[in-house]
Tab-separated table of C-alpha atoms in Angstrom:
chain	number	residue	atom	x	y	z
A	1	MET	CA	0.158	8.405	22.074
A	2	ASP	CA	1.776	11.829	21.196
A	3	ASP	CA	-0.093	14.797	19.688
A	4	ARG	CA	0.803	13.841	16.261
A	5	SER	CA	-0.651	10.347	16.326
A	6	VAL	CA	-3.557	9.402	14.318
A	7	ASP	CA	-6.776	8.275	15.877
A	8	HIS	CA	-7.289	4.815	14.354
A	9	ARG	CA	-10.991	5.087	15.099
A	10	LEU	CA	-11.238	7.813	12.156
A	11	PHE	CA	-10.767	4.972	9.759
A	12	GLU	CA	-13.404	2.680	11.523
A	13	GLU	CA	-15.973	5.452	11.986
A	14	ALA	CA	-15.366	6.666	8.131
A	15	ALA	CA	-15.507	3.073	6.813
A	16	ALA	CA	-18.667	2.225	8.635
A	17	GLY	CA	-20.174	5.459	7.336
A	18	ARG	CA	-20.743	7.121	10.666
A	19	CYS	CA	-18.521	10.231	9.618
A	20	GLY	CA	-17.109	11.552	6.593
A	21	THR	CA	-13.525	11.289	5.564
A	22	GLU	CA	-12.629	14.982	6.261
A	23	PRO	CA	-10.790	14.209	9.545
A	24	LEU	CA	-8.786	11.665	7.701
A	25	VAL	CA	-7.764	14.057	5.031
A	26	ARG	CA	-6.687	16.747	7.717
A	27	ALA	CA	-4.688	14.142	9.524
A	28	ALA	CA	-2.951	13.224	6.403
A	29	CYS	CA	-2.218	16.886	5.647
A	30	ALA	CA	-0.904	17.390	9.092
A	31	ALA	CA	1.519	14.554	8.617
A	32	LEU	CA	2.510	15.552	5.006
A	33	GLY	CA	3.152	19.290	6.299
A	34	ASP	CA	5.387	17.870	9.140
A	35	ILE	CA	7.262	15.875	6.810
A	36	ALA	CA	7.943	18.584	4.211
A	37	ALA	CA	8.922	21.185	6.841
A	38	GLY	CA	11.376	18.590	8.349
A	39	ARG	CA	9.501	18.505	11.595
A	40	ARG	CA	8.891	14.650	11.310
A	41	GLU	CA	11.708	12.308	10.466
A	42	VAL	CA	9.792	10.093	8.106
A	43	ARG	CA	11.651	8.910	4.977
A	44	ALA	CA	9.691	7.574	1.833
A	45	VAL	CA	10.398	4.300	0.694
A	46	ARG	CA	10.100	3.122	-2.721
A	47	HIS	CA	7.633	-0.012	-2.921
A	48	PRO	CA	8.358	-2.939	-5.264
A	49	LEU	CA	4.952	-2.540	-6.528
A	50	GLY	CA	5.751	0.921	-7.789
A	51	PHE	CA	4.505	3.451	-5.446
A	52	LEU	CA	6.007	5.381	-2.575
A	53	CYS	CA	5.069	4.784	1.098
A	54	PHE	CA	5.390	7.294	3.886
A	55	PRO	CA	5.343	5.100	7.005
A	56	VAL	CA	3.573	7.675	9.272
A	57	GLU	CA	3.246	5.394	12.269
A	58	ARG	CA	4.752	2.001	13.084
A	59	GLY	CA	4.318	-0.174	16.282
A	60	GLY	CA	2.163	-2.748	17.679
A	61	ASP	CA	-0.246	-4.531	15.311
A	62	CYS	CA	-1.264	-1.410	13.130
A	63	GLY	CA	0.249	1.084	11.232
A	64	VAL	CA	-0.560	4.170	9.250
A	65	CYS	CA	0.897	5.111	5.921
A	66	ILE	CA	0.619	7.465	2.982
A	67	HIS	CA	1.090	5.957	-0.268
A	68	ALA	CA	1.569	7.983	-3.450
A	69	PHE	CA	1.395	6.836	-7.041
A	70	GLY	CA	2.803	8.526	-10.005
A	71	GLY	CA	4.013	12.151	-10.218
A	72	GLU	CA	7.518	12.222	-8.324
A	73	ALA	CA	6.601	8.703	-7.191
A	74	HIS	CA	6.789	7.526	-10.893
A	75	GLU	CA	10.312	6.792	-11.459
A	76	PRO	CA	12.001	3.805	-13.085
A	77	ALA	CA	11.803	1.061	-10.686
A	78	PRO	CA	13.399	-2.483	-10.864
A	79	PRO	CA	11.265	-4.873	-12.466
A	80	LEU	CA	8.921	-7.088	-10.478
A	81	THR	CA	10.255	-10.448	-9.397
A	82	THR	CA	6.724	-11.810	-8.916
A	83	SER	CA	3.192	-10.616	-10.341
A	84	PRO	CA	1.296	-7.607	-9.158
A	85	VAL	CA	-1.177	-10.023	-7.566
A	86	HIS	CA	-0.636	-9.925	-3.915
A	87	ALA	CA	-2.573	-10.443	-0.608
A	88	HIS	CA	-1.961	-8.792	2.675
A	89	SER	CA	-1.347	-10.429	6.259
A	90	TRP	CA	-3.279	-7.406	7.431
A	91	ASP	CA	-6.664	-5.575	6.935
A	92	LEU	CA	-6.530	-2.549	5.182
A	93	THR	CA	-8.772	0.588	5.468
A	94	SER	CA	-7.617	3.322	3.039
A	95	CYS	CA	-8.946	6.710	2.289
A	96	VAL	CA	-8.247	8.335	-1.111
A	97	LEU	CA	-6.716	11.824	-0.984
A	98	TYR	CA	-6.584	12.542	-4.597
A	99	GLY	CA	-6.695	10.702	-8.039
A	100	GLN	CA	-8.582	7.424	-8.772
A	101	VAL	CA	-7.771	4.020	-7.216
A	102	ILE	CA	-8.802	0.822	-8.719
A	103	ASN	CA	-8.762	-2.476	-6.813
A	104	VAL	CA	-9.322	-5.589	-8.842
A	105	SER	CA	-10.212	-8.750	-6.802
A	106	VAL	CA	-8.488	-11.864	-8.081
A	107	GLU	CA	-9.875	-15.369	-7.441
A	108	VAL	CA	-6.959	-17.955	-6.928
A	109	THR	CA	-7.677	-21.529	-7.281
A	110	GLY	CA	-5.493	-24.564	-6.626
A	111	HIS	CA	-4.591	-26.274	-9.720
A	112	GLN	CA	-2.054	-29.199	-9.819
A	113	GLN	CA	-2.574	-30.240	-13.412
A	114	SER	CA	-2.110	-26.971	-15.394
A	115	PRO	CA	-1.132	-24.194	-12.765
A	116	THR	CA	0.048	-21.037	-14.037
A	117	HIS	CA	1.698	-19.750	-10.934
A	118	ARG	CA	3.280	-20.457	-7.692
A	119	VAL	CA	2.287	-18.734	-4.419
A	120	PHE	CA	5.311	-16.928	-2.605
A	121	GLU	CA	5.309	-15.986	1.003
A	122	ILE	CA	6.937	-12.497	1.442
A	123	VAL	CA	8.721	-11.962	4.868
A	124	SER	CA	9.980	-8.365	5.582
A	125	ASP	CA	12.227	-6.980	7.992
A	126	PRO	CA	12.393	-3.523	9.611
A	127	ALA	CA	15.612	-2.779	7.341
A	128	GLY	CA	13.342	-2.915	4.232
A	129	VAL	CA	14.394	-6.310	2.890
A	130	ASP	CA	11.778	-8.552	1.433
A	131	GLU	CA	12.615	-12.440	1.366
A	132	LEU	CA	10.415	-13.927	-0.901
A	133	ARG	CA	10.026	-17.827	-0.268
A	134	PRO	CA	8.442	-20.136	-2.746
A	135	THR	CA	5.870	-22.492	-1.206
A	136	SER	CA	4.317	-25.676	-2.648
A	137	ARG	CA	1.119	-23.994	-3.599
A	138	LEU	CA	0.425	-24.181	-7.513
A	139	VAL	CA	-2.591	-22.175	-8.768
A	140	THR	CA	-4.379	-20.366	-11.473
A	141	HIS	CA	-6.084	-16.959	-11.248
A	142	GLU	CA	-8.951	-15.127	-12.758
A	143	ALA	CA	-9.835	-11.507	-12.326
A	144	GLY	CA	-12.745	-10.545	-10.622
A	145	PRO	CA	-14.901	-7.355	-9.906
A	146	ALA	CA	-13.187	-3.993	-9.783
A	147	GLN	CA	-13.800	-1.160	-7.182
A	148	THR	CA	-12.958	2.283	-8.266
A	149	SER	CA	-12.439	4.901	-5.464
A	150	GLY	CA	-12.039	8.754	-5.962
A	151	PRO	CA	-11.151	11.646	-3.714
A	152	GLY	CA	-12.720	11.291	-0.215
A	153	ASP	CA	-13.628	7.833	-0.832
A	154	ILE	CA	-12.726	4.994	1.556
A	155	TYR	CA	-12.240	1.325	0.721
A	156	THR	CA	-11.330	-1.841	2.655
A	157	LEU	CA	-9.500	-4.936	1.939
A	158	PRO	CA	-9.502	-7.835	4.223
A	159	ALA	CA	-6.235	-9.793	5.031
A	160	GLY	CA	-5.787	-12.634	2.611
A	161	GLN	CA	-7.674	-11.329	-0.193
A	162	PHE	CA	-5.765	-11.570	-3.665
A	163	HIS	CA	-5.971	-8.430	-5.547
A	164	THR	CA	-4.196	-5.896	-7.814
A	165	THR	CA	-4.149	-2.090	-7.338
A	166	LEU	CA	-4.253	0.310	-10.366
A	167	VAL	CA	-4.238	4.010	-10.802
A	168	SER	CA	-6.193	5.857	-13.339
A	169	GLY	CA	-4.722	8.942	-14.584
A	170	PRO	CA	-1.490	10.820	-13.839
A	171	GLY	CA	-1.303	9.809	-10.100
A	172	ALA	CA	-3.115	9.146	-6.712
A	173	ALA	CA	-2.370	9.114	-3.083
A	174	THR	CA	-4.207	7.175	-0.200
A	175	PHE	CA	-4.010	7.413	3.707
A	176	LEU	CA	-4.294	4.073	5.038
A	177	LEU	CA	-4.466	1.743	8.216
A	178	GLY	CA	-3.285	-1.650	8.312
A	179	CYS	CA	-4.047	-4.016	11.157
A	180	SER	CA	-2.118	-7.347	11.289
A	181	ARG	CA	-4.484	-10.282	11.559
A	182	PRO	CA	-3.131	-13.280	13.748
A	183	GLY	CA	-1.513	-16.114	11.435
A	184	GLY	CA	-1.709	-13.928	8.452
A	185	ARG	CA	0.923	-14.133	5.629
A	186	ASP	CA	2.006	-11.568	2.765
A	187	LEU	CA	1.757	-13.534	-0.478
A	188	SER	CA	2.221	-13.010	-3.933
A	189	LEU	CA	1.792	-14.863	-7.266
A	190	GLY	CA	5.195	-15.597	-9.040
A	191	PRO	CA	6.508	-17.716	-11.648
A	192	LEU	CA	6.092	-21.507	-11.446
A	193	HIS	CA	9.708	-22.296	-11.408
A	194	GLY	CA	10.674	-19.184	-9.484
A	195	THR	CA	13.225	-19.549	-6.544
A	196	GLY	CA	13.658	-17.757	-3.229
A	197	HIS	CA	15.454	-14.451	-3.476
A	198	ARG	CA	15.546	-11.072	-1.687
A	199	VAL	CA	14.317	-7.569	-2.745
A	200	VAL	CA	15.747	-4.492	-0.946
A	201	ARG	CA	13.429	-1.410	-0.853
A	202	GLN	CA	15.070	2.054	-1.649
A	203	GLN	CA	14.564	4.598	0.853
A	204	CYS	CA	14.648	8.313	-0.056
A	205	ASP	CA	16.834	10.691	1.839
A	206	ALA	CA	15.404	13.537	3.927
A	207	GLU	CA	15.401	16.127	1.137
A	208	GLN	CA	13.638	13.748	-1.278
A	209	SER	CA	11.115	12.904	1.298
A	210	ALA	CA	10.310	16.579	1.966
A	211	ARG	CA	10.084	17.404	-1.422
A	212	ILE	CA	7.760	14.659	-2.275
A	213	ALA	CA	5.640	14.950	0.705
A	214	GLY	CA	5.223	18.750	-0.249
A	215	SER	CA	4.263	17.755	-3.749
A	216	VAL	CA	1.740	15.227	-2.672
A	217	LEU	CA	0.131	17.946	-0.226
A	218	ARG	CA	-0.245	20.574	-3.060
A	219	ARG	CA	-1.944	17.959	-5.135
A	220	ILE	CA	-4.389	17.368	-2.144
A	221	HIS	CA	-5.191	21.046	-2.048
A	222	ALA	CA	-5.534	21.549	-5.829
A	223	PRO	CA	-8.958	22.602	-7.068
A	224	HIS	CA	-9.477	19.453	-8.960
A	225	ARG	CA	-7.978	16.520	-7.196
A	226	ARG	CA	-8.580	13.916	-9.742
């Protein structure tokens, strides 16, 4: 582990309430500062769900990212080929850096008589290509409770939990740890008669990534981070 690596225990300690989220915010700011100054070669990636992802650390079963919603991240994106309802193959622990993030849990139920959606499996490769594979699972879904998290809050989402993520207001950013669960799959709800296809994630260049990282950093340091 080099001296810029994020201590994953900070996420665990904060989620368990044994410490505050200030160390996580400082670690996120340090990473963004390095990217903005060109000291760290991290390129922002435009995610199909409409946010920008800075892959701060990759390797092994866990990864650390910064997600930015709205602001410079809010540029026209290709329309979704599936719905925003999805489930991760990994356990997520996330700290809100600014703005408000709303996670809505979704109850997905198998329904062979009157289904509304088909479950798709998403298989991603390191080059940024998502292969969406239709499964035989036909379902209906219903929105459940919503959890709103603001600056300095931390929230968790277990692997396999279907949900949607929304942002309240002009934008938000989160600092998150994702740890893969053995046997987990990335899933999304898509059209009943949808076919297999690929989606290519767009990567920002070094200049764009540095500029956006600087913008996110300024928002974190703003007096009113909401």
